[in-house]
Tab-separated table of C-alpha atoms and ligand atoms in Angstrom:
chain	number	residue	atom	x	y	z
A	1	MET	CA	41.684	23.363	5.868
A	2	ASN	CA	41.383	20.042	5.383
A	3	LYS	CA	40.470	20.706	0.856
A	4	ARG	CA	37.344	17.887	1.034
A	5	LEU	CA	35.508	20.025	3.947
A	6	MET	CA	33.280	22.380	2.225
A	7	ASN	CA	32.245	26.300	3.096
A	8	VAL	CA	28.384	26.316	2.549
A	9	LEU	CA	25.864	29.169	1.994
A	10	ILE	CA	21.675	28.663	2.114
A	11	LEU	CA	19.453	31.563	1.030
A	12	GLY	CA	17.174	32.312	3.240
A	13	SER	CA	15.258	32.538	6.610
A	14	GLY	CA	12.233	30.310	7.244
A	15	GLY	CA	11.537	26.439	8.642
A	16	ARG	CA	12.761	25.103	5.772
A	17	GLU	CA	16.627	26.812	5.638
A	18	HIS	CA	16.337	26.277	9.731
A	19	ALA	CA	15.868	22.305	8.544
A	20	PHE	CA	18.608	23.001	5.594
A	21	ALA	CA	21.204	24.130	8.151
A	22	TRP	CA	20.550	21.559	11.251
A	23	LYS	CA	20.766	18.541	8.664
A	24	ILE	CA	24.066	20.202	6.619
A	25	ALA	CA	25.596	21.046	10.430
A	26	GLN	CA	25.081	17.191	10.596
A	27	SER	CA	27.537	16.366	7.486
A	28	LYS	CA	31.544	15.492	7.407
A	29	LEU	CA	32.326	17.132	4.165
A	30	LEU	CA	31.553	20.587	5.738
A	31	ASN	CA	33.269	22.858	7.059
A	32	GLN	CA	32.088	26.123	7.704
A	33	LEU	CA	27.645	27.260	7.518
A	34	PHE	CA	26.425	30.130	6.967
A	35	ILE	CA	22.922	31.561	6.499
A	36	ALA	CA	21.381	34.780	5.018
A	37	PRO	CA	19.838	35.780	6.547
A	38	GLY	CA	18.584	32.200	8.338
A	39	ASN	CA	16.747	33.197	12.193
A	40	ALA	CA	17.597	32.639	15.918
A	41	GLY	CA	17.491	29.084	15.547
A	42	THR	CA	20.134	28.941	12.032
A	43	LEU	CA	22.501	30.389	14.995
A	44	GLN	CA	23.204	27.759	16.103
A	45	PHE	CA	24.484	25.465	13.054
A	46	GLY	CA	26.451	28.864	11.859
A	47	THR	CA	26.720	32.410	10.872
A	48	ASN	CA	23.986	34.142	9.807
A	49	LEU	CA	24.596	36.786	7.613
A	50	ASP	CA	22.177	40.174	6.979
A	51	VAL	CA	21.985	39.845	2.811
A	52	ASN	CA	19.212	39.718	1.410
A	53	PRO	CA	19.255	36.611	-0.723
A	54	THR	CA	18.072	38.810	-3.776
A	55	ASP	CA	20.616	41.399	-3.493
A	56	PHE	CA	22.728	39.378	-5.595
A	57	GLU	CA	26.349	42.192	-5.848
A	58	SER	CA	26.281	41.453	-1.662
A	59	ILE	CA	26.079	37.682	-2.226
A	60	LYS	CA	28.911	37.690	-4.598
A	61	LYS	CA	31.112	39.434	-1.630
A	62	THR	CA	29.827	37.329	0.864
A	63	VAL	CA	30.916	33.556	-0.787
A	64	LEU	CA	34.613	35.621	-2.352
A	65	GLN	CA	35.244	36.336	1.142
A	66	ASN	CA	34.477	32.999	3.169
A	67	ASN	CA	35.026	31.100	0.933
A	68	ILE	CA	32.151	29.728	0.191
A	69	LYS	CA	32.217	26.960	-2.668
A	70	LEU	CA	28.193	25.880	-2.398
A	71	VAL	CA	25.065	27.232	-2.071
A	72	VAL	CA	21.615	26.184	-1.206
A	73	VAL	CA	19.037	28.536	-2.555
A	74	GLY	CA	15.908	28.542	-0.052
A	75	PRO	CA	13.342	30.066	-1.772
A	76	GLU	CA	11.684	30.390	-5.307
A	77	ASP	CA	12.135	34.394	-5.520
A	78	PRO	CA	16.059	34.316	-5.866
A	79	LEU	CA	15.726	31.366	-8.641
A	80	VAL	CA	12.653	32.895	-10.654
A	81	LYS	CA	15.086	36.334	-10.339
A	82	GLY	CA	18.404	34.789	-11.572
A	83	VAL	CA	20.495	33.961	-8.925
A	84	HIS	CA	21.909	31.248	-10.270
A	85	ASP	CA	22.521	32.448	-14.335
A	86	PHE	CA	24.133	35.594	-11.844
A	87	PHE	CA	26.895	32.802	-10.478
A	88	LEU	CA	27.432	31.188	-14.056
A	89	ASN	CA	27.414	34.681	-15.559
A	90	ASP	CA	30.548	35.562	-13.376
A	91	ALA	CA	34.326	35.061	-13.957
A	92	GLU	CA	34.594	35.009	-9.935
A	93	LEU	CA	31.943	33.013	-9.260
A	94	LYS	CA	30.940	30.534	-12.132
A	95	ASN	CA	32.387	27.450	-10.670
A	96	VAL	CA	30.593	28.246	-7.112
A	97	ALA	CA	28.219	25.425	-7.150
A	98	VAL	CA	24.311	26.272	-6.994
A	99	ILE	CA	20.905	24.108	-5.768
A	100	GLY	CA	18.484	25.836	-7.438
A	101	PRO	CA	17.999	26.195	-11.792
A	102	GLN	CA	18.284	28.927	-13.433
A	103	LYS	CA	16.143	31.478	-14.365
A	104	TYR	CA	14.515	30.174	-17.582
A	105	ALA	CA	13.997	27.160	-15.489
A	106	ALA	CA	12.360	28.322	-12.542
A	107	GLN	CA	9.404	29.480	-14.133
A	108	LEU	CA	7.934	25.811	-14.113
A	109	GLU	CA	6.873	27.698	-10.535
A	110	GLY	CA	7.441	31.538	-12.194
A	111	SER	CA	4.212	31.111	-14.946
A	112	LYS	CA	1.586	28.851	-14.610
A	113	GLU	CA	1.173	29.278	-18.054
A	114	PHE	CA	4.522	27.795	-18.806
A	115	ALA	CA	4.514	24.472	-16.626
A	116	LYS	CA	1.235	24.002	-18.044
A	117	GLU	CA	3.083	23.845	-21.134
A	118	PHE	CA	5.377	21.504	-20.881
A	119	MET	CA	3.331	19.203	-18.741
A	120	VAL	CA	1.415	19.493	-22.139
A	121	ARG	CA	4.300	18.917	-24.488
A	122	HIS	CA	5.787	16.026	-22.623
A	123	ASN	CA	2.490	14.183	-21.806
A	124	ILE	CA	2.317	14.921	-18.185
A	125	PRO	CA	-1.036	14.660	-16.157
A	126	THR	CA	-2.728	18.158	-15.272
A	127	ALA	CA	-6.160	19.516	-15.910
A	128	ALA	CA	-7.580	20.727	-19.207
A	129	TYR	CA	-6.861	24.466	-18.978
A	130	LYS	CA	-6.285	27.894	-21.093
A	131	SER	CA	-4.653	31.017	-20.453
A	132	PHE	CA	-6.391	34.686	-21.055
A	133	THR	CA	-4.986	38.429	-21.397
A	134	ASN	CA	-6.980	41.564	-21.340
A	135	HIS	CA	-6.956	41.034	-25.426
A	136	ASN	CA	-8.793	37.521	-25.048
A	137	LEU	CA	-11.006	38.505	-21.963
A	138	LYS	CA	-14.266	37.698	-23.930
A	139	GLU	CA	-12.819	34.173	-24.851
A	140	GLY	CA	-12.394	33.820	-21.187
A	141	TYR	CA	-16.181	34.517	-20.251
A	142	GLN	CA	-16.570	31.653	-23.309
A	143	PHE	CA	-14.875	29.025	-22.249
A	144	LEU	CA	-16.046	29.556	-18.586
A	145	GLU	CA	-19.026	28.787	-19.473
A	146	THR	CA	-17.839	25.665	-21.460
A	147	LEU	CA	-16.653	24.320	-17.390
A	148	LYS	CA	-18.475	23.197	-14.885
A	149	PRO	CA	-18.419	24.748	-11.047
A	150	PRO	CA	-15.735	25.508	-9.347
A	151	TYR	CA	-14.357	27.259	-11.747
A	152	VAL	CA	-10.478	27.845	-11.339
A	153	LEU	CA	-8.689	30.781	-11.977
A	154	LYS	CA	-5.056	31.339	-11.600
A	155	ALA	CA	-2.428	34.333	-12.243
A	156	ASP	CA	0.533	33.251	-14.263
A	157	GLY	CA	3.063	34.440	-12.127
A	158	LEU	CA	4.540	34.852	-8.260
A	159	ALA	CA	1.651	36.195	-5.882
A	160	ALA	CA	2.889	34.941	-2.532
A	161	GLY	CA	0.838	31.908	-2.672
A	162	LYS	CA	-2.865	34.092	-2.798
A	163	GLY	CA	-2.820	33.851	-6.709
A	164	VAL	CA	-4.913	31.066	-7.309
A	165	LEU	CA	-8.668	31.421	-7.157
A	166	ILE	CA	-11.297	28.810	-6.810
A	167	LEU	CA	-14.802	30.210	-7.649
A	168	ASN	CA	-18.024	28.659	-7.058
A	169	ASP	CA	-20.319	30.954	-9.431
A	170	LEU	CA	-20.244	31.721	-12.598
A	171	GLN	CA	-20.777	35.363	-12.788
A	172	GLU	CA	-18.465	35.170	-9.298
A	173	ALA	CA	-15.571	33.700	-12.041
A	174	LYS	CA	-16.373	35.913	-14.822
A	175	ASP	CA	-16.170	39.163	-12.162
A	176	GLU	CA	-12.843	37.588	-11.040
A	177	LEU	CA	-11.586	37.087	-13.931
A	178	ASN	CA	-11.796	40.853	-15.217
A	179	GLU	CA	-10.601	41.805	-11.527
A	180	MET	CA	-7.236	39.993	-13.076
A	181	LEU	CA	-6.726	40.672	-16.069
A	182	THR	CA	-8.534	44.142	-16.509
A	183	ASN	CA	-7.352	45.566	-13.255
A	184	GLN	CA	-4.102	43.445	-12.153
A	185	LYS	CA	-6.228	42.386	-8.890
A	186	PHE	CA	-2.606	40.285	-8.376
A	187	GLY	CA	-0.336	42.655	-10.444
A	188	THR	CA	1.970	42.025	-13.293
A	189	ALA	CA	1.343	38.259	-12.447
A	190	SER	CA	-2.124	38.214	-13.402
A	191	GLN	CA	-1.440	40.371	-16.771
A	192	LYS	CA	-2.555	36.190	-18.359
A	193	VAL	CA	-4.527	33.926	-16.605
A	194	VAL	CA	-5.133	30.300	-16.388
A	195	ILE	CA	-8.367	29.158	-16.209
A	196	GLU	CA	-8.180	25.376	-15.823
A	197	GLU	CA	-10.914	22.074	-15.040
A	198	PHE	CA	-11.075	21.427	-11.262
A	199	LEU	CA	-9.945	18.472	-9.808
A	200	ASP	CA	-11.646	16.562	-7.506
A	201	GLY	CA	-9.019	14.377	-4.632
A	202	ILE	CA	-6.290	14.309	-2.203
A	203	GLU	CA	-2.843	16.641	-2.820
A	204	LEU	CA	0.277	15.277	-1.352
A	205	SER	CA	3.514	16.556	-2.551
A	206	CYS	CA	5.977	15.336	-3.612
A	207	PHE	CA	10.178	16.235	-4.112
A	208	VAL	CA	13.411	15.311	-6.043
A	209	LEU	CA	17.345	16.404	-6.149
A	210	THR	CA	18.282	16.252	-9.806
A	211	ASP	CA	21.600	17.712	-11.380
A	212	GLY	CA	19.510	17.942	-14.591
A	213	LYS	CA	20.516	13.777	-15.731
A	214	SER	CA	19.771	12.194	-12.442
A	215	TYR	CA	17.737	12.779	-9.692
A	216	VAL	CA	17.645	11.541	-6.187
A	217	ASN	CA	13.573	10.641	-4.732
A	218	LEU	CA	13.054	12.603	-1.714
A	219	PRO	CA	10.534	11.492	0.884
A	220	ASN	CA	6.919	12.533	-0.123
A	221	ALA	CA	4.911	14.937	2.811
A	222	LYS	CA	1.462	16.188	2.900
A	223	ASP	CA	0.629	19.854	4.200
A	224	TYR	CA	-2.488	21.716	5.597
A	225	LYS	CA	-2.426	25.213	4.424
A	226	ARG	CA	-5.339	26.559	5.693
A	227	ILE	CA	-5.552	28.401	8.784
A	228	GLY	CA	-8.539	26.922	10.468
A	229	GLU	CA	-8.892	23.283	11.441
A	230	GLY	CA	-11.201	20.847	9.268
A	231	ASP	CA	-9.237	22.762	6.207
A	232	ALA	CA	-11.123	25.303	6.773
A	233	GLY	CA	-10.444	29.715	6.346
A	234	LEU	CA	-7.656	31.158	4.284
A	235	ASN	CA	-4.787	30.206	3.048
A	236	THR	CA	-0.921	30.161	5.401
A	237	GLY	CA	2.469	29.333	3.879
A	238	GLY	CA	1.602	26.068	5.662
A	239	MET	CA	0.446	25.267	9.214
A	240	GLY	CA	2.152	21.568	9.608
A	241	ALA	CA	2.893	18.254	7.663
A	242	VAL	CA	3.203	14.875	7.671
A	243	SER	CA	5.692	12.100	6.192
A	244	PRO	CA	5.762	9.773	4.274
A	245	VAL	CA	1.545	10.521	2.982
A	246	PRO	CA	-0.565	7.123	4.035
A	247	PHE	CA	-2.246	6.926	1.579
A	248	ALA	CA	-0.058	6.928	-0.900
A	249	ASN	CA	1.418	3.195	-1.669
A	250	GLU	CA	4.020	1.394	-3.787
A	251	GLU	CA	1.471	1.483	-6.647
A	252	PHE	CA	0.874	5.362	-5.879
A	253	MET	CA	3.923	6.135	-6.005
A	254	ARG	CA	5.520	4.082	-8.812
A	255	LYS	CA	2.400	5.373	-10.939
A	256	ILE	CA	4.047	9.109	-9.670
A	257	GLU	CA	7.550	8.053	-10.651
A	258	GLU	CA	6.755	6.639	-14.080
A	259	GLN	CA	3.944	9.172	-15.248
A	260	VAL	CA	5.204	12.599	-13.229
A	261	ILE	CA	8.727	12.686	-11.962
A	262	LYS	CA	10.595	10.350	-14.900
A	263	PRO	CA	8.915	12.716	-17.389
A	264	THR	CA	9.132	15.838	-16.282
A	265	VAL	CA	13.147	15.690	-15.878
A	266	GLU	CA	13.224	13.550	-19.478
A	267	GLY	CA	11.089	16.635	-20.474
A	268	LEU	CA	13.834	19.119	-19.394
A	269	GLN	CA	16.613	17.091	-20.728
A	270	LYS	CA	14.499	17.206	-24.212
A	271	ASP	CA	13.786	20.701	-24.090
A	272	ASN	CA	17.889	21.295	-23.404
A	273	ILE	CA	16.876	23.295	-20.135
A	274	PRO	CA	19.223	22.820	-17.510
A	275	TYR	CA	18.395	22.381	-14.421
A	276	LYS	CA	20.064	21.832	-10.451
A	277	GLY	CA	18.205	21.676	-7.683
A	278	PHE	CA	14.719	20.876	-6.289
A	279	ILE	CA	11.872	19.818	-7.777
A	280	PHE	CA	8.622	20.184	-6.344
A	281	PHE	CA	5.159	18.263	-7.777
A	282	GLY	CA	2.597	19.146	-6.111
A	283	ILE	CA	0.206	16.301	-6.858
A	284	ILE	CA	-3.156	15.677	-6.769
A	285	LYS	CA	-4.927	12.231	-6.381
A	286	VAL	CA	-8.182	11.653	-8.543
A	287	GLY	CA	-9.580	8.207	-8.224
A	288	ASP	CA	-5.957	6.388	-8.480
A	289	GLU	CA	-4.581	8.424	-11.075
A	290	PRO	CA	-1.861	10.975	-10.014
A	291	LYS	CA	-2.175	14.884	-11.959
A	292	VAL	CA	-0.468	17.352	-11.779
A	293	ILE	CA	-1.522	20.844	-9.742
A	294	GLU	CA	1.672	22.869	-9.912
A	295	TYR	CA	5.533	23.116	-9.516
A	296	ASN	CA	7.874	24.478	-7.341
A	297	CYS	CA	11.562	24.844	-8.703
A	298	ARG	CA	12.497	24.691	-4.890
A	299	MET	CA	11.380	22.582	-1.402
A	300	GLY	CA	8.486	23.654	0.045
A	301	ASP	CA	8.171	25.235	3.542
A	302	PRO	CA	6.573	23.366	6.380
A	303	GLU	CA	6.734	19.994	4.045
A	304	THR	CA	10.891	20.179	4.333
A	305	GLU	CA	10.749	20.333	8.761
A	306	VAL	CA	9.883	16.886	8.404
A	307	VAL	CA	11.488	15.524	4.867
A	308	ILE	CA	14.930	16.521	5.466
A	309	PRO	CA	14.811	14.478	8.804
A	310	ARG	CA	13.389	11.591	7.090
A	311	ILE	CA	16.624	11.126	5.060
A	312	LYS	CA	19.947	9.258	7.234
A	313	SER	CA	21.904	9.732	3.885
A	314	ASP	CA	23.998	12.553	4.096
A	315	PHE	CA	22.695	15.393	2.290
A	316	LEU	CA	25.560	17.704	1.752
A	317	GLU	CA	27.657	14.593	-0.396
A	318	LEU	CA	24.284	14.898	-1.874
A	319	LEU	CA	24.251	18.893	-3.003
A	320	ILE	CA	27.587	18.468	-4.042
A	321	ALA	CA	26.955	15.577	-6.515
A	322	ALA	CA	24.456	17.290	-7.895
A	323	GLY	CA	26.713	20.340	-8.225
A	324	ASN	CA	28.937	18.220	-9.944
A	325	ASN	CA	26.585	16.398	-12.596
A	326	ASP	CA	27.469	12.852	-10.243
A	327	LEU	CA	24.265	12.431	-8.774
A	328	HIS	CA	23.975	9.270	-10.852
A	329	THR	CA	26.102	7.807	-8.471
A	330	LYS	CA	24.680	8.101	-5.018
A	331	ILE	CA	21.322	6.907	-3.934
A	332	ILE	CA	19.764	8.121	-0.753
A	333	GLU	CA	18.150	6.661	2.107
A	334	PHE	CA	15.163	7.280	4.724
A	335	LYS	CA	14.269	6.753	8.017
A	336	LYS	CA	11.866	3.858	8.645
A	337	GLU	CA	9.991	6.518	11.498
A	338	SER	CA	7.310	8.344	9.621
A	339	ALA	CA	7.518	12.936	10.910
A	340	CYS	CA	5.301	15.427	12.105
A	341	THR	CA	5.459	19.383	12.154
A	342	VAL	CA	2.898	21.557	13.502
A	343	MET	CA	3.240	24.889	12.968
A	344	LEU	CA	3.372	27.613	15.441
A	345	VAL	CA	1.891	31.503	14.126
A	346	SER	CA	1.436	34.812	15.211
A	347	GLY	CA	-2.397	35.663	16.185
A	348	GLY	CA	-3.718	37.306	13.278
A	349	TYR	CA	-1.632	35.826	11.055
A	350	PRO	CA	-2.409	34.766	7.418
A	351	GLU	CA	-3.900	39.038	7.950
A	352	ASP	CA	-1.690	41.092	9.998
A	353	TYR	CA	-0.058	40.084	12.847
A	354	GLU	CA	2.096	41.720	15.911
A	355	LYS	CA	6.039	40.514	15.982
A	356	GLY	CA	8.271	40.965	18.689
A	357	LYS	CA	6.625	38.585	21.253
A	358	ILE	CA	8.921	36.645	23.780
A	359	ILE	CA	9.468	33.128	23.407
A	360	ASN	CA	9.670	31.031	26.248
A	361	GLY	CA	9.771	27.090	26.585
A	362	LEU	CA	11.846	26.015	23.917
A	363	ASP	CA	14.783	25.089	26.470
A	364	ALA	CA	12.008	22.369	27.775
A	365	VAL	CA	11.479	20.872	24.575
A	366	GLU	CA	11.969	17.229	24.509
A	367	ASN	CA	12.009	14.346	21.913
A	368	SER	CA	10.998	16.801	19.228
A	369	ILE	CA	13.025	19.561	16.728
A	370	PRO	CA	11.958	23.014	16.763
A	371	PHE	CA	12.377	24.828	13.534
A	372	HIS	CA	13.024	28.189	13.800
A	373	ALA	CA	10.737	30.045	10.986
A	374	GLY	CA	9.831	33.761	11.585
A	375	THR	CA	12.023	34.406	15.008
A	376	THR	CA	14.927	36.493	15.407
A	377	LEU	CA	17.330	37.305	18.400
A	378	ILE	CA	16.957	40.232	20.303
A	379	ASN	CA	18.826	41.035	23.376
A	380	ASN	CA	20.213	37.416	23.910
A	381	GLU	CA	15.702	36.361	23.656
A	382	ILE	CA	14.174	35.014	21.058
A	383	VAL	CA	11.524	36.425	19.995
A	384	THR	CA	8.800	36.287	16.892
A	385	ASN	CA	9.924	37.523	14.030
A	386	GLY	CA	7.357	37.014	11.230
A	387	GLY	CA	3.263	34.553	10.844
A	388	ARG	CA	5.161	31.468	10.539
A	389	VAL	CA	7.559	31.330	13.851
A	390	ILE	CA	8.512	27.945	15.254
A	391	ALA	CA	8.175	24.668	13.455
A	392	ILE	CA	7.470	21.525	15.686
A	393	THR	CA	8.833	18.319	14.411
A	394	SER	CA	8.957	14.806	16.018
A	395	TYR	CA	9.246	11.025	15.016
A	396	GLY	CA	7.255	8.420	15.264
A	397	SER	CA	6.835	5.034	14.672
A	398	ASP	CA	3.869	6.340	13.016
A	399	PHE	CA	1.465	10.234	12.228
A	400	ASN	CA	-0.033	9.965	14.959
A	401	GLN	CA	2.799	9.003	17.640
A	402	ALA	CA	4.785	12.107	16.170
A	403	LEU	CA	1.784	13.693	16.277
A	404	LYS	CA	1.320	13.411	19.521
A	405	GLN	CA	4.860	13.879	21.011
A	406	SER	CA	4.739	17.205	18.863
A	407	TYR	CA	1.836	18.589	20.714
A	408	LYS	CA	3.105	17.684	23.797
A	409	ASN	CA	6.306	19.554	23.798
A	410	ILE	CA	3.568	22.519	22.351
A	411	GLU	CA	2.088	22.889	26.164
A	412	LYS	CA	5.351	24.233	27.007
A	413	ILE	CA	6.053	26.758	24.288
A	414	SER	CA	3.930	29.993	24.283
A	415	PHE	CA	4.062	33.120	23.698
A	416	GLU	CA	1.495	36.274	23.425
A	417	LYS	CA	-1.668	35.518	20.949
A	418	MET	CA	0.019	32.207	19.360
A	419	ASN	CA	-1.756	30.031	17.648
A	420	TYR	CA	-1.244	26.516	15.865
A	421	ARG	CA	-3.270	24.086	14.487
A	422	LYS	CA	-4.517	21.349	16.749
A	423	ASP	CA	-5.518	18.615	13.884
A	424	ILE	CA	-2.938	18.782	11.494
A	425	GLY	CA	-3.002	14.862	9.694
A	426	PHE	CA	-6.934	15.030	11.026
A	427	ASP	CA	-8.065	13.468	7.062
A	428	LEU	CA	-5.330	10.987	6.996
B	501	AMP	P1	-1.458	26.584	-6.501
B	501	AMP	O1	-0.874	27.644	-6.031
B	501	AMP	O2	-1.379	25.827	-8.492
B	501	AMP	O3	-0.619	24.586	-5.509
B	501	AMP	O4	-2.507	25.882	-6.547
B	501	AMP	C1	-3.443	26.527	-5.063
B	501	AMP	C2	-4.309	25.285	-4.807
B	501	AMP	O5	-5.286	25.385	-5.511
B	501	AMP	C3	-3.855	24.111	-4.652
B	501	AMP	O6	-2.837	23.821	-3.916
B	501	AMP	C4	-5.050	23.376	-4.385
B	501	AMP	O7	-5.788	22.625	-3.412
B	501	AMP	C5	-6.013	23.976	-5.726
B	501	AMP	N1	-5.778	23.874	-6.899
B	501	AMP	C6	-5.307	24.241	-8.067
B	501	AMP	N2	-5.759	23.929	-8.826
B	501	AMP	C7	-6.793	23.020	-8.301
B	501	AMP	C8	-7.529	22.354	-9.709
B	501	AMP	N3	-7.143	22.518	-11.306
B	501	AMP	N4	-8.739	21.601	-9.155
B	501	AMP	C9	-8.204	21.756	-7.707
B	501	AMP	N5	-8.666	22.231	-7.095
B	501	AMP	C10	-7.061	22.682	-7.775
B	502	LIG	N1	3.620	24.247	1.915
B	502	LIG	C1	3.648	24.619	0.272
B	502	LIG	C2	4.726	24.891	-0.131
B	502	LIG	O1	6.109	25.694	0.356
B	502	LIG	O2	4.845	26.097	-1.204
């Protein structure tokens, strides 16, 4: 093996991880790529390993057996559970680079209260808030009475994207607060609840890769979270995305950089919180001003399926630099084209759905990239294996052109009860 070439492991199994694999496989610095557990799409670019991303002992075995020198953590769960700390505390693993923050910093996503306190401490614009437990439930009711509807209630901990409630009626808000705190509506995640001011605006997602001191901005994106057209119905993991976001002009992006991104990275340093990995800024544009709705300690999905294809630079080179605290020596280049992605999902999702449906027509896709999410290979056939199944990503001179291309290719793909939104980008 050429000394400069590296074996890399990606943890996760979604469209985000397929997009990482697609890009890392193009790197001149890659030797072998492994994905744990991966999906039918990641198989094209590396070796899928039957290892659960939160089974740290099994990850250790895999890393040592395969001489892996860099681990990219896709989802938040292993980070919040401390996979990076596990590596640092293990004599055999401590020199393996892990892209993804340690457990303490992962609370930026894992605890809404932690994130709010961080933002207030570092003067980062966000909604006014207070947090409550069942010891001060009555004060929670009183706080709600001081607010105007709609009321925003957030479970403090991770609740699989379901922990935020937005309610129009005061009594309903009080009842839900009680459900969350007293009856643990979201389990231990809602032992604490953040109540915050409702912000009215349009949302976008911004991303950086940081080594804790320097950072590079990644392309921004807008995702579509609701299952139904016109942003109606239940929340999903995400039904589509576009990049760049047309309303985020240079002036607005400069505000985000000055008011949000820089103070966040500097705030981590001031607080002595090491951070290697991605920071996902969920931003809402209120008037002309950015406010932070949430942090995530990982890349977004399906945002990654439009962000990664727009990066021109060698992504693995940037990841290695983040691992080595060398990011200040790197610049990142983007492609000029827009990218969009449209998610094909199983009928019934985000509620109950069936798996194991044969996916037809993928071979006929032209000039789009199918990023697999919930797929697996059974008897040499690609079948559905999750709610979100495949993200169809395309480039275009603008997001409309890109969307046209994705929708054209989607016509060729089918599986039983396939569903997708036909109006991605409708509000732009
Ligand atoms: P979060 O999990 O914090 O990102 O919240 C999920 C979604 O709820 C966000 O993407 C927003 O659409 C909405 N949301 C969260 N907080 C607020 C807020 N303070 N005002 C208005 N909408 C919000
Ligand atoms: N698409 C939103 C997220 O990844 O959290």
